[in-house]
Amino acid sequence: MKAVEEQKVEEPRVGVFICRCGLNIAKSVNTTALVEFAKALPGVVYSEENQFTCSEDGQKSIKEKIKEHNINRVVVASCSPRLHEPTFRRCIEEAGLNRFLFEMANIREQCSWIYLGQIEKATEKAKHIVNGAVERAKTLEPIGMMRMKAYPSVLVVGGGPAGVEAATRLGDLGLEVFLVERNPFLGGKAMQLGSVFPTEDCGTCVSPCGNDLHRRCLYRSPVAHHPYVHMLTSTELMKVDGYVGNFNATLRIQPRFVDQELCMACGKCADVCPIEVPNEFNLGLDKRKAVYLPSNQALPRTYAIDPKSCTKCGKCVEACPVNAIRLDEQPRDVTVDVGAFVVATGFEVFDAKGMYGYGEYDNVINQLKLARMLDMSGPTNGKVMTLRDGHAPKSIAMLQCVGSRDPKTNVYCSKICCAIALKHAVSIAEQLPDTKITIIHKDIRLSGKEYEDYYYRAEDLGIKLLRGEVQKVTQNDDGSLSLNAVNEFGDPLQLDVDMLVLSTGVVQSKGTQELAHMLGLSLSQDQFLMERHPKLAPLDTAVDGVYICGTCQGPKDIQESITQAQGATSRVAALLLKGVIEVDLAKAQADMDTCVGCGACASACPYKAIMWNAFGRPEVIEAACKGCGICTAVCPVSAMQLRHYKDDQIIPKIHGILAPEKWFDEDKRGEPVVVCFACQWCSYAAADAAGSMKLEYPDNIRIILVPCSGRVDALHILTAFKYGADGVIVAGCLPEQCHYIDGNLKAVDRIDAMKKALDVIGIGGERLELIFAAACMPIEFAEMVTEFTRRIEKLNAEKKAQQAQTVTVK
Amino acid sequence: MSTFVIFETFSGTLNERLDIDELEKFAKGIEGVSTTAQTDRLSANYMLDKLAELYDKGEDRQIQSVVAVTGSRTRIEEPLKRAMESAGLDPNCLVTANVREQCAYVHDDRRSATEKAKMIISAAVEKAKLSTPLKRQIVQRFQDVMIVGGGVAGIQASLDLADQGIKVHLVERTPTIGGMMALLVKTYPTDDCAICICGPKMADVANNPSIDLMTYSEVQEVSRVPEGYHVKVLKKPSYVDFKKCVGCGQCADKCPTRVPDQWSGYIGERRAAYLPFSQSIPRKYTIDPENCLYLTKGICRVCEKVCPSHAVDFTQKPEIVELDVGSVIAATGFDNFDPTPYPKFGFQHEDVITQFQMARLLDGEGPTKGKLKRPSDGKRPERVVMIQCVGSRDPEINPYCSRYCCMAAIKHSELTKIEQGDDIDITILYRDIRAGGKGFEEYYNRARDNFGVKFVHGDLQQVDKMEDGTLIVHYLNGRGDKAELAADLVVLSTGMVPSEGSQRLAKTLGVDVDRNGFMGEVDPKVASVITKAPGIYICGAGQGPKDIPESVVQASAAAGMAALQIKSHVGEVGKPFLMPNVEEEVCGRCGICVSICPYNAISMPPKGAVEINNELCQACGLCISSCPTRALENPNYGFDLVDAQVEAILAGRDPSKQVILGFCCNDCGYNLLDTAGINGAKYTSAFVPIYVPCMSTVSMRHIIKAVNGGADGVMLIGCVQDRCHYKKGVDHAEGQLKVLENLYRDAGSRVPIRVLRSCGTMLTQFLENLDGLVKELGGEER
């Protein structure tokens, strides 16, 4: 580990570059006026506007102007730092400046997009934002990087098609791979699908097709014998420590109760096992024993004992010819060091219980169960039958969008159900030509190469596509079903069918939330894992070194999942194959002269990154520090500081963004001014999303980016009030989803205390609020800040009235 | 040279169903078998130890091949192959004989199962005896990658590879990178402006020292060499010296020639000296030789005079640049469907435009500076109708769905409502709204519920223009009734078609073109970026319609595959030579093999016999089984081993018992029989399997040999329709069968032969078919 030498910077000379962003900013903000404004600010030596500052021209101009005007601090007023901060940091670096001498003023998501066409308002707010950025820029210091070795290993979470693909490819690249699957068998949902669209071969035929152009059945997959891949089934990720290139993961291997080395899958154990339970692999269409293989294609092909149903009677132990059964096996924890994570945890099928008679009537099933019936080696040998009496159904209805595209359940489209329904309808029509099949849908969505063929095939086979909705399903005495439906014009119609198949949608897999928390990932609005940027970085996440692929990121089909897995391989390769990674040193730092040695910082640090040295003073372990700043906020004497977010780098910004004395006219001041400290992970992202959705919220919300809500200390809040804020919001991630373990919970305590203090000093605790907004909650964010502003308005009005009264009394 | 046969007894459990001792004795008696052994549990270590023991004790130093008589190869084959390598033997000389799932488990009678196992073992031993060490090719690939197409997919792939430290040559046909994306105003569903996302990536490409950017260039020739590809790229003259041009634009300002501007959808104009759009990368001007007055008529040269840096250079000539690359990524993107030839869309009317033109009209940098104006009179339209599926989902034009048009229409409707005024009435005439992507449905709901965009379900009939200029859109509604919509501006959501020249490029690269004209992948499910040409990958809309996030993901995938390709084969054991030998004197140059090879691996030189490229060859055997003069042979693999196995099996048969030979492909066929075993299905022990790489390997010759040798029936088990792992296997099998049936019929006899198109799970079909065959033969049901 070696710190790069940090350059010293003299008197600040700030250059301000205002972006018009085509019309995105220029339509609402008078950028020319903003340039003039910026030029007049103390410390600013140069300002200009550009059509697109992020373009090559814009960047070239920045580099030229840095040289020409000897600029040593750069402010770009454009979009969100979440979008282009890396771009500009790289740009100034190329011009010879340290990358931390850069500040971004977000005048698009937080300004022009909220006040579309309201030039005066938007320009005014933009001035505040730019002023805040300039004030902060003047205080910025160069920060170096440290280089360290990265483990040439990867942990792949999830053993479905995406996980297997990623693991195999990464192994081929020579990286050591830990493929972790929490079920005893690999393959995920793909194994259950029977045949899959559009190729209509088996769903298990998804093993990587390498340079020999030869795709294989999963159970013949090279992953099972790959020299670089450790296949860990019945294993769960318990804990993750460390950071990019140097993660340490704790895995819990649940007992399989069967020794994988010894078991030869003769099946004698299952023969003698007295316990029979419904086979979940076949959705209860048949039974399995407590010691079982779920299907013929199972990988690994060694038996597993299901501890929930096993009574430990010991018959299998006696029957096993190789003594492979270990009924006393215990869970064990192992730790592995990995350089990166690939998350491929897949999806769950929406549970339609209680809808359309599902779970109540025998002949209402979902598409997955139908898939099990249609599987040639499945429980019914490929025959479709009504579950009530086992006859071939004479009429079948399929209902689309169950649990998708429905405000009551999930708003999003599950993307794969239309193709599944059509594929199943086509194969039933081929098997039972006389069976009438109706698909009731909102839109037929086939989105893939050659998927459209199903549409034409369905037409040829006489499958009826009915655009409409089902309102009620009732069961008749013979088990058949009556559907009350409406067509697209709202005309009521009745359908009598033997069988109703619900096309249930895709939902996040169990444990996604916990996994996200463990790795520090965010969830999007639809509760799937959020990518860093849908177009710039669809496979990366907000956490360096963690990549996502497959349906954990959102509904998608096998082909897309596998392509994503291949893409994730490329991202991991770019990170790890160099062997060395660079991490910036924007970490906490203690001032030994001021420190009183109270130890608050060390006990507050969520990562145990603060050690106590021999002199009774704290020492930050830079590699372990994640830069949350929680220690800074708890230090009673401000001796602990987070570099790049020091108190004297935040306070000038608060001042600047409020800065009443320069242009602020008390009379014009209609709405109260609110300062919002937003954490860089969720709340700031929510505000950005509110901007891109063009949600309007009160214009005097001034947002200040902080690493974590736990970084905001009393000083910042008081400073905001001191410089004229009417209210202060501290915004953090949802309670259980802090990206620094519990920074937001620490904020809860602090804000409570501050409220009381504000009451005491006469400002009033009601003027301070802590809100939680996940990145996927732009609407809620806008609502919360609007509501708060209303409250402040009311308080202001009351105060005014009170003051008036006081005057009258006098 | 001798063969070593190991028996795995599965801790004695297999003995219950098979007489292993008898089998071992039988194996010992086969000529060429020197040593046999029995073990409870076969493992790589056991085999290594055993081989070492035999060698050390000097008992058997002649072993060349090993037959493992065991269960399914799934568990054991790979580890054993690796053990063979460690023992200094060739992994090709390992043969596994599955007497468990495919014999012991499926027959109840121990006696007949043992008899069948003998046949399986004798076939395996014959195969092992003929298998010899393979030659291997070890090459160091060229370490550069060429990417064709500078749209968002090509850009992403370039950046991904450059990040890994790989040198990239990015070849773009037009004078700028950025592709379609750079011109799309905003991108759904986040409404990020397109150039704000694309621009910085373009700048990254320009500034990355690992990327050699070659704009205004075309791939002219690609030839395959063992190390990768030798490529000739044509650099077209831009008549501007890039080293001198500062991008000031004086040349364009003074250029007297105005031509319709393709970069603004032909709405605006550009000069003959031009920069495609203001964010172009590189920011250098180009002189269009088709329109420049000097280059066409020899007059003018104004640009040359006004250029302050003397960058204009009319002496430039086309230049050929030669590259050696280890891998190629084709990211050729798409063109917008041209509705001109179809009058029903009304594109002949001035106020009917495409979504691409709409994007340009809404763009602040576009021809109208972001003001929505009708082309005919420049007025702001009050009523806009958008028509979906223009040139898509229409069997008479393009049957496929173009995937992005629904969302593009919604995006442009929203933008119009937000930026041009929400009083503009917008109706989208659609067949199905396809908003299947992250955040898409929410975007659609917002357009409908918050912005008041109207959505009408119907099928377009005709767009007409009234005398007053009003456009009437005739359509059939959901009931099939006639209805119409009036509009001031009609926007056609035109679909995607493969970009111009991409098919020619595909041919140059040896990549398939699918039936819709897009580049073809080797497998639509598991390998959407891999083509059958080794080292050539595809991504983006050139592979099929897709949106930006999908293109970006595919680009990363293609980059990953390309990196794997150039990094593998380095210092490792390379691909073995599995291709057939060509006997020069026998080859009649008929060209059948050349035309049927699914991998274009065979070429016909001007003189002499055909030539086979080992890298392309996947050893399916189709050429051997189709060669009329038997000039092709593969003595240690596939085709030629089949005869020996047939002979071995039939030699050991009991003439009083039925024998049905099952030629099974190594993929679905093998898996199917494994499935039967695991499921505990029972079938006749007359069925004896022989494994071939693919149905392509099986020729009439093998079948006739089987029949003449005394087989009562023959069954060919390949993969399902269109899903042969080697493309043409089952079709070939059925073709052979037809010919045979005719032959036998003419000869007055009939031999029961069945072809089963099955995948590994179609157990029922297999059992039914086999039953049918047994009945036909007059035997008993299982």
PDB file of C-alpha atoms in Angstrom, chain A residues 317-509:
ATOM      1  CA  VAL A 317     -27.948 -44.764   7.066  1.00  0.00           C
ATOM      2  CA  GLU A 318     -28.418 -48.523   7.108  1.00  0.00           C
ATOM      3  CA  ALA A 319     -29.292 -48.719   3.437  1.00  0.00           C
ATOM      4  CA  CYS A 320     -26.442 -46.618   2.123  1.00  0.00           C
ATOM      5  CA  PRO A 321     -23.822 -49.011   0.741  1.00  0.00           C
ATOM      6  CA  VAL A 322     -21.051 -46.442   0.988  1.00  0.00           C
ATOM      7  CA  ASN A 323     -21.866 -44.929   4.393  1.00  0.00           C
ATOM      8  CA  ALA A 324     -22.314 -41.498   2.905  1.00  0.00           C
ATOM      9  CA  ILE A 325     -25.092 -40.351   5.208  1.00  0.00           C
ATOM     10  CA  ARG A 326     -24.225 -38.021   8.052  1.00  0.00           C
ATOM     11  CA  LEU A 327     -27.330 -37.281  10.053  1.00  0.00           C
ATOM     12  CA  ASP A 328     -25.369 -35.397  12.684  1.00  0.00           C
ATOM     13  CA  GLU A 329     -23.781 -32.976  10.256  1.00  0.00           C
ATOM     14  CA  GLN A 330     -23.729 -29.373  11.493  1.00  0.00           C
ATOM     15  CA  PRO A 331     -23.675 -26.073   9.655  1.00  0.00           C
ATOM     16  CA  ARG A 332     -20.193 -24.671   9.319  1.00  0.00           C
ATOM     17  CA  ASP A 333     -18.878 -21.229   8.533  1.00  0.00           C
ATOM     18  CA  VAL A 334     -16.020 -20.562   6.192  1.00  0.00           C
ATOM     19  CA  THR A 335     -14.440 -17.288   5.190  1.00  0.00           C
ATOM     20  CA  VAL A 336     -13.077 -16.483   1.782  1.00  0.00           C
ATOM     21  CA  ASP A 337     -11.093 -13.529   0.456  1.00  0.00           C
ATOM     22  CA  VAL A 338     -12.370 -12.197  -2.833  1.00  0.00           C
ATOM     23  CA  GLY A 339     -11.647  -9.221  -5.012  1.00  0.00           C
ATOM     24  CA  ALA A 340     -15.153  -8.808  -6.380  1.00  0.00           C
ATOM     25  CA  PHE A 341     -18.736  -9.986  -6.191  1.00  0.00           C
ATOM     26  CA  VAL A 342     -21.086 -10.972  -8.943  1.00  0.00           C
ATOM     27  CA  VAL A 343     -24.655 -11.041  -7.673  1.00  0.00           C
ATOM     28  CA  ALA A 344     -26.984 -13.294  -9.673  1.00  0.00           C
ATOM     29  CA  THR A 345     -29.654 -14.152  -7.160  1.00  0.00           C
ATOM     30  CA  GLY A 346     -32.520 -14.454  -9.603  1.00  0.00           C
ATOM     31  CA  PHE A 347     -36.200 -14.085  -8.899  1.00  0.00           C
ATOM     32  CA  GLU A 348     -39.229 -15.579  -7.262  1.00  0.00           C
ATOM     33  CA  VAL A 349     -42.588 -16.242  -8.878  1.00  0.00           C
ATOM     34  CA  PHE A 350     -45.309 -13.893  -7.652  1.00  0.00           C
ATOM     35  CA  ASP A 351     -47.579 -15.630  -5.167  1.00  0.00           C
ATOM     36  CA  ALA A 352     -51.120 -15.171  -6.420  1.00  0.00           C
ATOM     37  CA  LYS A 353     -52.749 -16.658  -3.357  1.00  0.00           C
ATOM     38  CA  GLY A 354     -56.260 -15.341  -2.965  1.00  0.00           C
ATOM     39  CA  MET A 355     -56.459 -13.934  -6.488  1.00  0.00           C
ATOM     40  CA  TYR A 356     -58.738 -15.452  -9.127  1.00  0.00           C
ATOM     41  CA  GLY A 357     -59.334 -18.501  -6.963  1.00  0.00           C
ATOM     42  CA  TYR A 358     -55.640 -19.443  -6.884  1.00  0.00           C
ATOM     43  CA  GLY A 359     -54.933 -21.662  -3.931  1.00  0.00           C
ATOM     44  CA  GLU A 360     -58.643 -22.228  -3.542  1.00  0.00           C
ATOM     45  CA  TYR A 361     -59.849 -23.932  -6.698  1.00  0.00           C
ATOM     46  CA  ASP A 362     -58.022 -27.029  -7.919  1.00  0.00           C
ATOM     47  CA  ASN A 363     -57.999 -26.051 -11.536  1.00  0.00           C
ATOM     48  CA  VAL A 364     -56.509 -22.620 -11.114  1.00  0.00           C
ATOM     49  CA  ILE A 365     -52.741 -23.009 -11.466  1.00  0.00           C
ATOM     50  CA  ASN A 366     -49.809 -20.848 -12.466  1.00  0.00           C
ATOM     51  CA  GLN A 367     -47.592 -21.056 -15.529  1.00  0.00           C
ATOM     52  CA  LEU A 368     -44.755 -22.686 -13.624  1.00  0.00           C
ATOM     53  CA  LYS A 369     -46.976 -25.591 -12.631  1.00  0.00           C
ATOM     54  CA  LEU A 370     -48.122 -25.872 -16.217  1.00  0.00           C
ATOM     55  CA  ALA A 371     -44.468 -25.944 -17.238  1.00  0.00           C
ATOM     56  CA  ARG A 372     -43.920 -28.905 -14.915  1.00  0.00           C
ATOM     57  CA  MET A 373     -46.849 -30.700 -16.541  1.00  0.00           C
ATOM     58  CA  LEU A 374     -45.533 -29.981 -20.023  1.00  0.00           C
ATOM     59  CA  ASP A 375     -42.071 -31.286 -19.178  1.00  0.00           C
ATOM     60  CA  MET A 376     -41.657 -34.607 -20.958  1.00  0.00           C
ATOM     61  CA  SER A 377     -39.811 -36.130 -18.033  1.00  0.00           C
ATOM     62  CA  GLY A 378     -41.909 -34.287 -15.476  1.00  0.00           C
ATOM     63  CA  PRO A 379     -44.487 -35.691 -13.081  1.00  0.00           C
ATOM     64  CA  THR A 380     -47.194 -36.092 -15.751  1.00  0.00           C
ATOM     65  CA  ASN A 381     -44.841 -37.149 -18.553  1.00  0.00           C
ATOM     66  CA  GLY A 382     -45.687 -34.072 -20.516  1.00  0.00           C
ATOM     67  CA  LYS A 383     -49.461 -34.439 -20.339  1.00  0.00           C
ATOM     68  CA  VAL A 384     -51.656 -31.516 -19.414  1.00  0.00           C
ATOM     69  CA  MET A 385     -54.458 -32.473 -17.065  1.00  0.00           C
ATOM     70  CA  THR A 386     -56.920 -30.842 -14.764  1.00  0.00           C
ATOM     71  CA  LEU A 387     -55.878 -31.397 -11.200  1.00  0.00           C
ATOM     72  CA  ARG A 388     -59.384 -32.105 -10.024  1.00  0.00           C
ATOM     73  CA  ASP A 389     -59.954 -35.233 -12.093  1.00  0.00           C
ATOM     74  CA  GLY A 390     -56.843 -35.789 -14.158  1.00  0.00           C
ATOM     75  CA  HIS A 391     -58.573 -35.401 -17.535  1.00  0.00           C
ATOM     76  CA  ALA A 392     -57.216 -33.475 -20.456  1.00  0.00           C
ATOM     77  CA  PRO A 393     -58.844 -30.042 -20.315  1.00  0.00           C
ATOM     78  CA  LYS A 394     -61.213 -29.199 -23.165  1.00  0.00           C
ATOM     79  CA  SER A 395     -60.794 -25.507 -22.654  1.00  0.00           C
ATOM     80  CA  ILE A 396     -58.089 -23.462 -21.030  1.00  0.00           C
ATOM     81  CA  ALA A 397     -57.875 -19.785 -20.240  1.00  0.00           C
ATOM     82  CA  MET A 398     -54.618 -18.064 -19.470  1.00  0.00           C
ATOM     83  CA  LEU A 399     -54.647 -14.773 -17.650  1.00  0.00           C
ATOM     84  CA  GLN A 400     -51.730 -12.417 -18.117  1.00  0.00           C
ATOM     85  CA  CYS A 401     -50.295  -9.779 -15.810  1.00  0.00           C
ATOM     86  CA  VAL A 402     -51.108 -11.451 -12.504  1.00  0.00           C
ATOM     87  CA  GLY A 403     -48.910  -9.582 -10.097  1.00  0.00           C
ATOM     88  CA  SER A 404     -47.553  -7.352 -12.860  1.00  0.00           C
ATOM     89  CA  ARG A 405     -48.728  -4.087 -14.417  1.00  0.00           C
ATOM     90  CA  ASP A 406     -51.169  -3.757 -11.597  1.00  0.00           C
ATOM     91  CA  PRO A 407     -51.034  -0.854  -9.121  1.00  0.00           C
ATOM     92  CA  LYS A 408     -52.391  -3.154  -6.428  1.00  0.00           C
ATOM     93  CA  THR A 409     -49.489  -5.566  -6.652  1.00  0.00           C
ATOM     94  CA  ASN A 410     -46.537  -4.597  -8.833  1.00  0.00           C
ATOM     95  CA  VAL A 411     -46.548  -1.735 -11.281  1.00  0.00           C
ATOM     96  CA  TYR A 412     -43.773  -3.073 -13.476  1.00  0.00           C
ATOM     97  CA  CYS A 413     -44.079  -5.480 -16.391  1.00  0.00           C
ATOM     98  CA  SER A 414     -42.533  -8.895 -15.745  1.00  0.00           C
ATOM     99  CA  LYS A 415     -41.435  -9.126 -19.360  1.00  0.00           C
ATOM    100  CA  ILE A 416     -41.325 -12.899 -19.730  1.00  0.00           C
ATOM    101  CA  CYS A 417     -44.909 -13.976 -19.028  1.00  0.00           C
ATOM    102  CA  CYS A 418     -46.354 -13.229 -22.473  1.00  0.00           C
ATOM    103  CA  ALA A 419     -43.773 -15.384 -24.196  1.00  0.00           C
ATOM    104  CA  ILE A 420     -44.212 -18.142 -21.598  1.00  0.00           C
ATOM    105  CA  ALA A 421     -47.984 -18.127 -22.030  1.00  0.00           C
ATOM    106  CA  LEU A 422     -47.757 -18.249 -25.807  1.00  0.00           C
ATOM    107  CA  LYS A 423     -45.120 -20.979 -25.722  1.00  0.00           C
ATOM    108  CA  HIS A 424     -47.297 -23.070 -23.412  1.00  0.00           C
ATOM    109  CA  ALA A 425     -50.438 -22.356 -25.418  1.00  0.00           C
ATOM    110  CA  VAL A 426     -48.690 -23.428 -28.604  1.00  0.00           C
ATOM    111  CA  SER A 427     -47.430 -26.666 -27.119  1.00  0.00           C
ATOM    112  CA  ILE A 428     -50.830 -27.487 -25.631  1.00  0.00           C
ATOM    113  CA  ALA A 429     -52.492 -26.771 -28.962  1.00  0.00           C
ATOM    114  CA  GLU A 430     -50.063 -29.155 -30.623  1.00  0.00           C
ATOM    115  CA  GLN A 431     -50.693 -31.827 -27.978  1.00  0.00           C
ATOM    116  CA  LEU A 432     -54.470 -31.348 -27.705  1.00  0.00           C
ATOM    117  CA  PRO A 433     -55.677 -29.873 -30.995  1.00  0.00           C
ATOM    118  CA  ASP A 434     -59.297 -29.812 -29.870  1.00  0.00           C
ATOM    119  CA  THR A 435     -58.700 -27.850 -26.720  1.00  0.00           C
ATOM    120  CA  LYS A 436     -59.860 -24.264 -26.904  1.00  0.00           C
ATOM    121  CA  ILE A 437     -57.254 -21.878 -25.565  1.00  0.00           C
ATOM    122  CA  THR A 438     -57.893 -18.236 -24.741  1.00  0.00           C
ATOM    123  CA  ILE A 439     -55.215 -15.858 -23.536  1.00  0.00           C
ATOM    124  CA  ILE A 440     -56.632 -12.855 -21.736  1.00  0.00           C
ATOM    125  CA  HIS A 441     -54.110 -10.056 -21.861  1.00  0.00           C
ATOM    126  CA  LYS A 442     -53.518  -6.324 -21.697  1.00  0.00           C
ATOM    127  CA  ASP A 443     -50.881  -6.279 -24.410  1.00  0.00           C
ATOM    128  CA  ILE A 444     -48.971  -9.142 -25.895  1.00  0.00           C
ATOM    129  CA  ARG A 445     -45.379  -8.306 -25.138  1.00  0.00           C
ATOM    130  CA  LEU A 446     -42.839 -10.384 -26.996  1.00  0.00           C
ATOM    131  CA  SER A 447     -39.506  -8.762 -26.871  1.00  0.00           C
ATOM    132  CA  GLY A 448     -36.728 -10.818 -28.256  1.00  0.00           C
ATOM    133  CA  LYS A 449     -35.203 -12.138 -31.401  1.00  0.00           C
ATOM    134  CA  GLU A 450     -37.665 -14.534 -33.033  1.00  0.00           C
ATOM    135  CA  TYR A 451     -40.178 -14.316 -30.189  1.00  0.00           C
ATOM    136  CA  GLU A 452     -42.691 -12.745 -32.519  1.00  0.00           C
ATOM    137  CA  ASP A 453     -43.001 -16.116 -34.245  1.00  0.00           C
ATOM    138  CA  TYR A 454     -45.168 -17.300 -31.358  1.00  0.00           C
ATOM    139  CA  TYR A 455     -47.708 -14.682 -32.272  1.00  0.00           C
ATOM    140  CA  TYR A 456     -48.041 -16.065 -35.766  1.00  0.00           C
ATOM    141  CA  ARG A 457     -47.960 -19.674 -34.595  1.00  0.00           C
ATOM    142  CA  ALA A 458     -50.674 -18.972 -32.040  1.00  0.00           C
ATOM    143  CA  GLU A 459     -52.785 -17.405 -34.772  1.00  0.00           C
ATOM    144  CA  ASP A 460     -52.331 -20.443 -37.020  1.00  0.00           C
ATOM    145  CA  LEU A 461     -53.253 -22.825 -34.220  1.00  0.00           C
ATOM    146  CA  GLY A 462     -56.449 -20.960 -33.466  1.00  0.00           C
ATOM    147  CA  ILE A 463     -55.415 -19.708 -30.056  1.00  0.00           C
ATOM    148  CA  LYS A 464     -57.645 -16.804 -29.119  1.00  0.00           C
ATOM    149  CA  LEU A 465     -56.008 -13.643 -27.866  1.00  0.00           C
ATOM    150  CA  LEU A 466     -58.532 -11.618 -25.927  1.00  0.00           C
ATOM    151  CA  ARG A 467     -57.650  -8.123 -24.814  1.00  0.00           C
ATOM    152  CA  GLY A 468     -59.437  -7.586 -21.552  1.00  0.00           C
ATOM    153  CA  GLU A 469     -59.567  -8.299 -17.885  1.00  0.00           C
ATOM    154  CA  VAL A 470     -60.987 -10.981 -15.632  1.00  0.00           C
ATOM    155  CA  GLN A 471     -63.082  -9.713 -12.777  1.00  0.00           C
ATOM    156  CA  LYS A 472     -64.276 -12.816 -11.057  1.00  0.00           C
ATOM    157  CA  VAL A 473     -63.673 -16.540 -11.121  1.00  0.00           C
ATOM    158  CA  THR A 474     -66.147 -19.037  -9.718  1.00  0.00           C
ATOM    159  CA  GLN A 475     -65.887 -22.790  -9.500  1.00  0.00           C
ATOM    160  CA  ASN A 476     -68.694 -24.980 -10.758  1.00  0.00           C
ATOM    161  CA  ASP A 477     -69.668 -28.301  -9.183  1.00  0.00           C
ATOM    162  CA  ASP A 478     -67.752 -30.340 -11.726  1.00  0.00           C
ATOM    163  CA  GLY A 479     -64.599 -28.406 -11.016  1.00  0.00           C
ATOM    164  CA  SER A 480     -64.833 -26.309 -14.150  1.00  0.00           C
ATOM    165  CA  LEU A 481     -64.536 -22.568 -13.843  1.00  0.00           C
ATOM    166  CA  SER A 482     -66.653 -19.615 -14.891  1.00  0.00           C
ATOM    167  CA  LEU A 483     -64.814 -16.426 -15.636  1.00  0.00           C
ATOM    168  CA  ASN A 484     -66.509 -13.051 -15.616  1.00  0.00           C
ATOM    169  CA  ALA A 485     -64.436 -10.884 -17.888  1.00  0.00           C
ATOM    170  CA  VAL A 486     -64.599  -7.654 -19.820  1.00  0.00           C
ATOM    171  CA  ASN A 487     -63.070  -6.999 -23.214  1.00  0.00           C
ATOM    172  CA  GLU A 488     -61.070  -3.917 -24.140  1.00  0.00           C
ATOM    173  CA  PHE A 489     -64.254  -1.895 -24.645  1.00  0.00           C
ATOM    174  CA  GLY A 490     -65.579  -2.836 -21.243  1.00  0.00           C
ATOM    175  CA  ASP A 491     -68.226  -5.216 -22.639  1.00  0.00           C
ATOM    176  CA  PRO A 492     -68.872  -8.001 -20.152  1.00  0.00           C
ATOM    177  CA  LEU A 493     -68.410 -11.588 -21.273  1.00  0.00           C
ATOM    178  CA  GLN A 494     -68.438 -14.962 -19.643  1.00  0.00           C
ATOM    179  CA  LEU A 495     -65.970 -17.736 -20.263  1.00  0.00           C
ATOM    180  CA  ASP A 496     -66.413 -21.304 -19.093  1.00  0.00           C
ATOM    181  CA  VAL A 497     -63.169 -23.236 -18.955  1.00  0.00           C
ATOM    182  CA  ASP A 498     -61.807 -26.426 -17.446  1.00  0.00           C
ATOM    183  CA  MET A 499     -58.596 -24.817 -16.372  1.00  0.00           C
ATOM    184  CA  LEU A 500     -57.304 -21.343 -15.636  1.00  0.00           C
ATOM    185  CA  VAL A 501     -53.576 -20.661 -15.825  1.00  0.00           C
ATOM    186  CA  LEU A 502     -52.340 -17.505 -14.181  1.00  0.00           C
ATOM    187  CA  SER A 503     -49.292 -15.877 -15.696  1.00  0.00           C
ATOM    188  CA  THR A 504     -47.802 -14.831 -12.420  1.00  0.00           C
ATOM    189  CA  GLY A 505     -45.051 -12.282 -12.594  1.00  0.00           C
ATOM    190  CA  VAL A 506     -41.505 -11.988 -11.448  1.00  0.00           C
ATOM    191  CA  VAL A 507     -40.686 -10.617  -8.003  1.00  0.00           C
ATOM    192  CA  GLN A 508     -37.417 -10.171  -6.116  1.00  0.00           C
ATOM    193  CA  SER A 509     -36.039 -13.347  -4.655  1.00  0.00           C
TER     194      SER A 509
END
